[in-house]
Amino acid sequence: MTKSVTTEMRGDIAVIWINNPPVNALSHHVRSGIVEELAVAQSMAKAAVLAGYGGTFIAGADIREFGKPPIEPMLGSVCATIEASSIPVVAAVEGNTLGGGLETALGCHYRVANPKAKLGLPEVNLGILPGAGGTQRLPRLLLNPTEAVNMVSSGRPISGTKAQEIGLVDQVSDDTVEAAIALATEVAGKPFEDRRLSKVELVTTPEVEAIFETAFGAITKMAKGAAAPLQAAQVAKAAYNVPFEDGIALERATFMELVASDQSKALRHIFFAERQAAKPPKDVTGSPREIKKIGVLGAGTMGGGIAMTYAEAGFPVTMLEMTDEALDRGFATMESNWSRGIKSGRITAEGVAERMARLTRTTDYKDLADCDLIVEAVFETMEVKRDVFRKLDKVAKKGAILASNTSYLDVNAIAAETSRPEDVLGMHYFSPANIMPLLEIVRADKTADDVLLSALAVAKKTRKMPVIAGVGHGFIGNRMLTPYFRQANLMVLEGASPEQIDNALTNFGWAMGPIAVSDLAGLDIGYKSRKDQNLDEHEARVYLAADRLVEAGHLGQKSGSGFYIYDKATRARSENPEATRIVEEVRAEFGINTRTISDEEIVERTMYALANEGAHALAEGVASRASDIDVVYNHGYGYPRWRGGPMHYADNVGLKKIAEKLSEYGDGAGGAHWNPSDLLMSLAEDSRSFGDWDKDNS
Ligand code: CAA
């Protein structure tokens, strides 16, 4: 095996190169390699430079080693060894310098960064904290404690340029390694004791204490139940209050506690799940088609958001609508959405103008003839979609990809309207499409491999999180909402208030509860789709209160009231007495005796309903991995990331317990509609998990 750490002598300077593709993670052989090469360098060089091959310094600890027995040298002792070196060591910081990578740079005595380098401590995103001295060295280096607490608790990286501003690096240079060698040459042989960060003494002041206290409050609010951000900030504060060694001991103890926690396991699960989801399925071969120009049909909320996504990524976009008025409205909305970012500095007026210039408008299908990808976001009925695809089939050039943004409909049936079903697939965006990261890519029966690969490539270019789904009503995400909302609505009839349901689920970690989401989406949306569905008696009763609210003009947030009343100015919600009356009316009509429902029951019934439907989606092949379902719920539905996702959560609870509950509920609450999944039941019987199922089927 070629060595992952090697030394190149440049005169008196030893350049220690780390080469561990793809991201130069600090795997065991890298850690020991650094220690060995540095020992040699100290015997033959006057100074050393630590650099990474491939434009990346080090992207962090090797996450795959987490949870395995630790092997010496641990990263903490590698950083201490570098810091104790008899010759000065300069870090040449380029590309991703994250987590343990930044901690390694902090162990060095000097840092030279590329202005575009990304320096950060993203450990909190994995439910842990920097565990190799970073929480103690960073505050000792930075000019301002606020920056240190931000870096350890937010996980957000900063640029090399910003790093220089806050005192994290000594120099910036486009030619980073050469500049680091020059600096090493300059400092060789000179005293550098004051550069050993563990020796820097920090003292706290009332101002520092106040900064941390304020930060703790803000972090708790932002973290929404995630434990690591606050703990990371608290450990960083110790840098001001206790000697370095004690701070390191606290950091280690907190790291060990966090790395073994359910939250960290869940966050690591979702990290790998995201990367897995973005890869092409194994049976797919070839390469993507070239996409240079994109057409979008429909300039409403969805079409506008989708067009914004493409324009932001640099694609020229032709937008088609039925009328000029609809185009005027759509273009005005896009411009105003972008312009809102000018005030906060997210974008400049020129930036908005540049994006707008990428959009052209038409009411004539023929103008879509030069597009390589055409995405329709027109009205969600099969007749309208069929008509659109027949028209597209006539005008689109040979090899153009035709995509439907349908959120429920049968993409095979849509594809069948064309003479080229192999060019058709679903690209289901989530509203607002320019903000929400999820893209469900729906692979229809005849979708060609290179069409699927092209959709994945577009997702990457537009920074969306793709998940491939099979054809089936509502694909992965929306399909699972049905039983989730069913349980929420049922529990309202059984005695819980909308507020109790929503609070129980936001306390669980969801961004919003299901009743509040229904009000936000508009109760009339569900109402209309139910009218088309011919529901059975049980199902009709579940939604009767919602339907009566719509008939009485309470459509949700858009009409100012739904299950809740919304304050016009603040949108703050309060109980809607009319909703309470309607719910009571339905209860009385059907003789439903109310009872006290615990928050625990609310969580169980909704979360088990989700996992059960997820299992159906897996068994039917609509989802190919349980971990894909977790990605869908994290990126499209506001599921708490630190719980991993509905399927990972179910594994954590234990499928045995869920199977028992499903059988129990089957006789009572929710009745026949529980429809326990054979897959879930058999996994439970064999004491297996969805994670095991994924391993068997990958
Ligand atoms: N350990 C192991 N593998 C890693 C890794 C890591 N730290 N970072 C990335 N990889 C792997 C990915 O799993 C992926 O592998 P596959 O190709 O087999 O799927 C591959 O490297 C490429 O990764 P991406 O697809 O994510 O590539 P990208 O260019 O889009 O992003 C990145 C690169 C920004 C570095 C991103 O991968 C990332 O954010 N990585 C995690 C960084 C991180 O969290 N570091 C801190 C680790 S914890 C730590 O260091 C704790 C400590 O103090 C001891």
PDB file of C-alpha atoms in Angstrom, residues 464-638:
ATOM      1  CA  LYS A 464     -30.519  19.736  -4.169  1.00  0.00           C
ATOM      2  CA  MET A 465     -30.653  16.544  -2.151  1.00  0.00           C
ATOM      3  CA  PRO A 466     -31.869  13.869  -4.576  1.00  0.00           C
ATOM      4  CA  VAL A 467     -33.651  10.676  -3.594  1.00  0.00           C
ATOM      5  CA  ILE A 468     -34.762   8.217  -6.261  1.00  0.00           C
ATOM      6  CA  ALA A 469     -38.318   6.946  -5.846  1.00  0.00           C
ATOM      7  CA  GLY A 470     -40.440   4.497  -7.777  1.00  0.00           C
ATOM      8  CA  VAL A 471     -43.861   5.237  -9.237  1.00  0.00           C
ATOM      9  CA  GLY A 472     -46.653   5.013  -6.651  1.00  0.00           C
ATOM     10  CA  HIS A 473     -49.298   7.440  -5.361  1.00  0.00           C
ATOM     11  CA  GLY A 474     -47.397  10.242  -3.570  1.00  0.00           C
ATOM     12  CA  PHE A 475     -43.999   8.558  -4.160  1.00  0.00           C
ATOM     13  CA  ILE A 476     -42.120   8.310  -0.834  1.00  0.00           C
ATOM     14  CA  GLY A 477     -42.778  11.478   1.148  1.00  0.00           C
ATOM     15  CA  ASN A 478     -46.362  12.416   0.394  1.00  0.00           C
ATOM     16  CA  ARG A 479     -47.503   8.830   0.516  1.00  0.00           C
ATOM     17  CA  MET A 480     -46.336   8.587   4.114  1.00  0.00           C
ATOM     18  CA  LEU A 481     -48.155  11.776   5.073  1.00  0.00           C
ATOM     19  CA  THR A 482     -51.562  10.126   4.690  1.00  0.00           C
ATOM     20  CA  PRO A 483     -51.325   7.819   7.744  1.00  0.00           C
ATOM     21  CA  TYR A 484     -49.445  10.512   9.677  1.00  0.00           C
ATOM     22  CA  PHE A 485     -52.196  13.086   9.157  1.00  0.00           C
ATOM     23  CA  ARG A 486     -54.847  10.421   9.706  1.00  0.00           C
ATOM     24  CA  GLN A 487     -53.566   9.759  13.218  1.00  0.00           C
ATOM     25  CA  ALA A 488     -53.285  13.473  14.010  1.00  0.00           C
ATOM     26  CA  ASN A 489     -56.862  14.153  12.893  1.00  0.00           C
ATOM     27  CA  LEU A 490     -58.176  11.077  14.670  1.00  0.00           C
ATOM     28  CA  MET A 491     -56.602  12.108  17.940  1.00  0.00           C
ATOM     29  CA  VAL A 492     -58.299  15.501  17.679  1.00  0.00           C
ATOM     30  CA  LEU A 493     -61.625  13.659  17.513  1.00  0.00           C
ATOM     31  CA  GLU A 494     -60.603  11.378  20.375  1.00  0.00           C
ATOM     32  CA  GLY A 495     -59.882  14.269  22.735  1.00  0.00           C
ATOM     33  CA  ALA A 496     -56.553  15.995  22.012  1.00  0.00           C
ATOM     34  CA  SER A 497     -56.565  19.665  21.054  1.00  0.00           C
ATOM     35  CA  PRO A 498     -54.824  20.747  17.825  1.00  0.00           C
ATOM     36  CA  GLU A 499     -52.379  22.609  20.016  1.00  0.00           C
ATOM     37  CA  GLN A 500     -51.546  19.531  22.071  1.00  0.00           C
ATOM     38  CA  ILE A 501     -50.892  17.513  18.911  1.00  0.00           C
ATOM     39  CA  ASP A 502     -48.676  20.202  17.406  1.00  0.00           C
ATOM     40  CA  ASN A 503     -46.799  20.857  20.650  1.00  0.00           C
ATOM     41  CA  ALA A 504     -46.142  17.169  21.265  1.00  0.00           C
ATOM     42  CA  LEU A 505     -44.582  16.890  17.821  1.00  0.00           C
ATOM     43  CA  THR A 506     -42.593  20.110  17.896  1.00  0.00           C
ATOM     44  CA  ASN A 507     -41.307  19.005  21.310  1.00  0.00           C
ATOM     45  CA  PHE A 508     -40.290  15.769  19.599  1.00  0.00           C
ATOM     46  CA  GLY A 509     -38.310  18.006  17.262  1.00  0.00           C
ATOM     47  CA  TRP A 510     -40.448  18.537  14.148  1.00  0.00           C
ATOM     48  CA  ALA A 511     -40.220  22.018  12.660  1.00  0.00           C
ATOM     49  CA  MET A 512     -44.051  22.187  12.675  1.00  0.00           C
ATOM     50  CA  GLY A 513     -46.832  19.944  13.897  1.00  0.00           C
ATOM     51  CA  PRO A 514     -49.265  18.287  11.454  1.00  0.00           C
ATOM     52  CA  ILE A 515     -52.307  20.404  12.259  1.00  0.00           C
ATOM     53  CA  ALA A 516     -50.336  23.636  11.850  1.00  0.00           C
ATOM     54  CA  VAL A 517     -48.929  22.255   8.580  1.00  0.00           C
ATOM     55  CA  SER A 518     -52.454  21.521   7.305  1.00  0.00           C
ATOM     56  CA  ASP A 519     -53.449  25.108   8.085  1.00  0.00           C
ATOM     57  CA  LEU A 520     -50.317  26.400   6.352  1.00  0.00           C
ATOM     58  CA  ALA A 521     -50.809  24.297   3.219  1.00  0.00           C
ATOM     59  CA  GLY A 522     -54.516  25.223   3.141  1.00  0.00           C
ATOM     60  CA  LEU A 523     -57.276  22.918   4.385  1.00  0.00           C
ATOM     61  CA  ASP A 524     -58.957  23.303   0.993  1.00  0.00           C
ATOM     62  CA  ILE A 525     -56.131  21.332  -0.689  1.00  0.00           C
ATOM     63  CA  GLY A 526     -56.914  18.139   1.255  1.00  0.00           C
ATOM     64  CA  TYR A 527     -60.629  18.881   0.904  1.00  0.00           C
ATOM     65  CA  LYS A 528     -60.415  18.985  -2.897  1.00  0.00           C
ATOM     66  CA  SER A 529     -58.350  15.839  -3.155  1.00  0.00           C
ATOM     67  CA  ARG A 530     -60.706  13.988  -0.796  1.00  0.00           C
ATOM     68  CA  LYS A 531     -63.678  14.961  -2.953  1.00  0.00           C
ATOM     69  CA  ASP A 532     -61.980  13.168  -5.873  1.00  0.00           C
ATOM     70  CA  GLN A 533     -61.112  10.086  -3.861  1.00  0.00           C
ATOM     71  CA  ASN A 534     -64.346   8.449  -2.798  1.00  0.00           C
ATOM     72  CA  LEU A 535     -63.260   7.802   0.804  1.00  0.00           C
ATOM     73  CA  ASP A 536     -64.703   5.017   2.898  1.00  0.00           C
ATOM     74  CA  GLU A 537     -66.856   5.829   5.906  1.00  0.00           C
ATOM     75  CA  HIS A 538     -64.052   5.652   8.453  1.00  0.00           C
ATOM     76  CA  GLU A 539     -61.735   7.878   6.456  1.00  0.00           C
ATOM     77  CA  ALA A 540     -64.507  10.395   5.706  1.00  0.00           C
ATOM     78  CA  ARG A 541     -65.147  10.726   9.429  1.00  0.00           C
ATOM     79  CA  VAL A 542     -61.457  11.318  10.209  1.00  0.00           C
ATOM     80  CA  TYR A 543     -61.449  14.448   8.064  1.00  0.00           C
ATOM     81  CA  LEU A 544     -65.032  15.554   8.632  1.00  0.00           C
ATOM     82  CA  ALA A 545     -64.052  18.390  10.972  1.00  0.00           C
ATOM     83  CA  ALA A 546     -61.450  19.659   8.503  1.00  0.00           C
ATOM     84  CA  ASP A 547     -63.985  19.458   5.682  1.00  0.00           C
ATOM     85  CA  ARG A 548     -66.616  21.353   7.663  1.00  0.00           C
ATOM     86  CA  LEU A 549     -64.061  24.035   8.479  1.00  0.00           C
ATOM     87  CA  VAL A 550     -63.423  24.501   4.747  1.00  0.00           C
ATOM     88  CA  GLU A 551     -67.151  24.649   4.007  1.00  0.00           C
ATOM     89  CA  ALA A 552     -67.469  27.376   6.672  1.00  0.00           C
ATOM     90  CA  GLY A 553     -64.683  29.399   5.005  1.00  0.00           C
ATOM     91  CA  HIS A 554     -61.862  28.481   7.395  1.00  0.00           C
ATOM     92  CA  LEU A 555     -59.222  27.492   4.847  1.00  0.00           C
ATOM     93  CA  GLY A 556     -56.175  27.820   7.097  1.00  0.00           C
ATOM     94  CA  GLN A 557     -53.574  30.582   7.222  1.00  0.00           C
ATOM     95  CA  LYS A 558     -54.605  32.044   3.863  1.00  0.00           C
ATOM     96  CA  SER A 559     -58.102  32.907   5.134  1.00  0.00           C
ATOM     97  CA  GLY A 560     -56.879  33.925   8.594  1.00  0.00           C
ATOM     98  CA  SER A 561     -58.367  30.873  10.295  1.00  0.00           C
ATOM     99  CA  GLY A 562     -58.464  27.101  10.071  1.00  0.00           C
ATOM    100  CA  PHE A 563     -57.915  24.799  13.029  1.00  0.00           C
ATOM    101  CA  TYR A 564     -56.358  27.928  14.552  1.00  0.00           C
ATOM    102  CA  ILE A 565     -56.988  31.680  14.242  1.00  0.00           C
ATOM    103  CA  TYR A 566     -53.994  33.673  12.945  1.00  0.00           C
ATOM    104  CA  ASP A 567     -53.133  37.199  13.982  1.00  0.00           C
ATOM    105  CA  LYS A 568     -53.076  39.353  10.836  1.00  0.00           C
ATOM    106  CA  ALA A 569     -49.878  41.188  11.740  1.00  0.00           C
ATOM    107  CA  THR A 570     -47.795  38.567  13.540  1.00  0.00           C
ATOM    108  CA  ARG A 571     -49.363  35.318  12.249  1.00  0.00           C
ATOM    109  CA  ALA A 572     -49.345  34.165  15.900  1.00  0.00           C
ATOM    110  CA  ARG A 573     -51.911  31.422  16.287  1.00  0.00           C
ATOM    111  CA  SER A 574     -54.590  30.879  18.915  1.00  0.00           C
ATOM    112  CA  GLU A 575     -57.517  28.536  19.413  1.00  0.00           C
ATOM    113  CA  ASN A 576     -60.314  28.895  16.864  1.00  0.00           C
ATOM    114  CA  PRO A 577     -63.572  28.556  18.875  1.00  0.00           C
ATOM    115  CA  GLU A 578     -65.396  27.721  15.664  1.00  0.00           C
ATOM    116  CA  ALA A 579     -63.015  24.785  15.066  1.00  0.00           C
ATOM    117  CA  THR A 580     -63.555  23.617  18.649  1.00  0.00           C
ATOM    118  CA  ARG A 581     -67.314  23.781  18.092  1.00  0.00           C
ATOM    119  CA  ILE A 582     -67.111  21.833  14.828  1.00  0.00           C
ATOM    120  CA  VAL A 583     -64.895  19.137  16.367  1.00  0.00           C
ATOM    121  CA  GLU A 584     -67.348  18.765  19.264  1.00  0.00           C
ATOM    122  CA  GLU A 585     -70.229  18.556  16.813  1.00  0.00           C
ATOM    123  CA  VAL A 586     -68.522  15.682  14.942  1.00  0.00           C
ATOM    124  CA  ARG A 587     -67.714  13.906  18.199  1.00  0.00           C
ATOM    125  CA  ALA A 588     -71.362  14.138  19.255  1.00  0.00           C
ATOM    126  CA  GLU A 589     -72.674  12.973  15.885  1.00  0.00           C
ATOM    127  CA  PHE A 590     -70.612   9.804  16.003  1.00  0.00           C
ATOM    128  CA  GLY A 591     -70.859   9.216  19.738  1.00  0.00           C
ATOM    129  CA  ILE A 592     -67.098   9.537  20.248  1.00  0.00           C
ATOM    130  CA  ASN A 593     -66.243   9.601  23.947  1.00  0.00           C
ATOM    131  CA  THR A 594     -63.269  11.831  24.506  1.00  0.00           C
ATOM    132  CA  ARG A 595     -60.425  10.831  26.792  1.00  0.00           C
ATOM    133  CA  THR A 596     -57.122  12.288  27.907  1.00  0.00           C
ATOM    134  CA  ILE A 597     -54.475  11.512  25.322  1.00  0.00           C
ATOM    135  CA  SER A 598     -50.882  11.643  26.464  1.00  0.00           C
ATOM    136  CA  ASP A 599     -48.130  13.349  24.495  1.00  0.00           C
ATOM    137  CA  GLU A 600     -46.429   9.974  24.409  1.00  0.00           C
ATOM    138  CA  GLU A 601     -49.414   8.456  22.608  1.00  0.00           C
ATOM    139  CA  ILE A 602     -49.401  11.330  20.114  1.00  0.00           C
ATOM    140  CA  VAL A 603     -45.760  10.710  19.297  1.00  0.00           C
ATOM    141  CA  GLU A 604     -46.167   6.943  19.153  1.00  0.00           C
ATOM    142  CA  ARG A 605     -49.217   6.878  16.917  1.00  0.00           C
ATOM    143  CA  THR A 606     -47.910   9.423  14.434  1.00  0.00           C
ATOM    144  CA  MET A 607     -44.319   8.139  14.334  1.00  0.00           C
ATOM    145  CA  TYR A 608     -45.303   4.468  14.124  1.00  0.00           C
ATOM    146  CA  ALA A 609     -47.764   5.303  11.368  1.00  0.00           C
ATOM    147  CA  LEU A 610     -44.924   6.914   9.422  1.00  0.00           C
ATOM    148  CA  ALA A 611     -42.551   3.980   9.889  1.00  0.00           C
ATOM    149  CA  ASN A 612     -45.279   1.488   8.979  1.00  0.00           C
ATOM    150  CA  GLU A 613     -46.074   3.304   5.735  1.00  0.00           C
ATOM    151  CA  GLY A 614     -42.346   3.625   5.040  1.00  0.00           C
ATOM    152  CA  ALA A 615     -42.108  -0.156   5.341  1.00  0.00           C
ATOM    153  CA  HIS A 616     -44.936  -0.527   2.796  1.00  0.00           C
ATOM    154  CA  ALA A 617     -43.039   1.814   0.439  1.00  0.00           C
ATOM    155  CA  LEU A 618     -39.906  -0.328   0.861  1.00  0.00           C
ATOM    156  CA  ALA A 619     -41.726  -3.601   0.287  1.00  0.00           C
ATOM    157  CA  GLU A 620     -43.307  -2.210  -2.881  1.00  0.00           C
ATOM    158  CA  GLY A 621     -39.973  -0.895  -4.162  1.00  0.00           C
ATOM    159  CA  VAL A 622     -41.170   2.731  -4.155  1.00  0.00           C
ATOM    160  CA  ALA A 623     -38.255   3.424  -1.821  1.00  0.00           C
ATOM    161  CA  SER A 624     -35.115   1.362  -2.278  1.00  0.00           C
ATOM    162  CA  ARG A 625     -33.587   1.941   1.141  1.00  0.00           C
ATOM    163  CA  ALA A 626     -34.973   2.802   4.567  1.00  0.00           C
ATOM    164  CA  SER A 627     -32.195   5.373   4.798  1.00  0.00           C
ATOM    165  CA  ASP A 628     -33.575   7.079   1.649  1.00  0.00           C
ATOM    166  CA  ILE A 629     -36.870   7.564   3.472  1.00  0.00           C
ATOM    167  CA  ASP A 630     -34.976   9.178   6.333  1.00  0.00           C
ATOM    168  CA  VAL A 631     -33.307  11.572   3.885  1.00  0.00           C
ATOM    169  CA  VAL A 632     -36.696  12.465   2.362  1.00  0.00           C
ATOM    170  CA  TYR A 633     -38.165  13.329   5.749  1.00  0.00           C
ATOM    171  CA  ASN A 634     -35.124  15.329   6.848  1.00  0.00           C
ATOM    172  CA  HIS A 635     -34.894  17.421   3.718  1.00  0.00           C
ATOM    173  CA  GLY A 636     -38.512  17.764   2.673  1.00  0.00           C
ATOM    174  CA  TYR A 637     -40.683  17.644   5.770  1.00  0.00           C
ATOM    175  CA  GLY A 638     -38.889  19.264   8.730  1.00  0.00           C
TER     176      GLY A 638
END
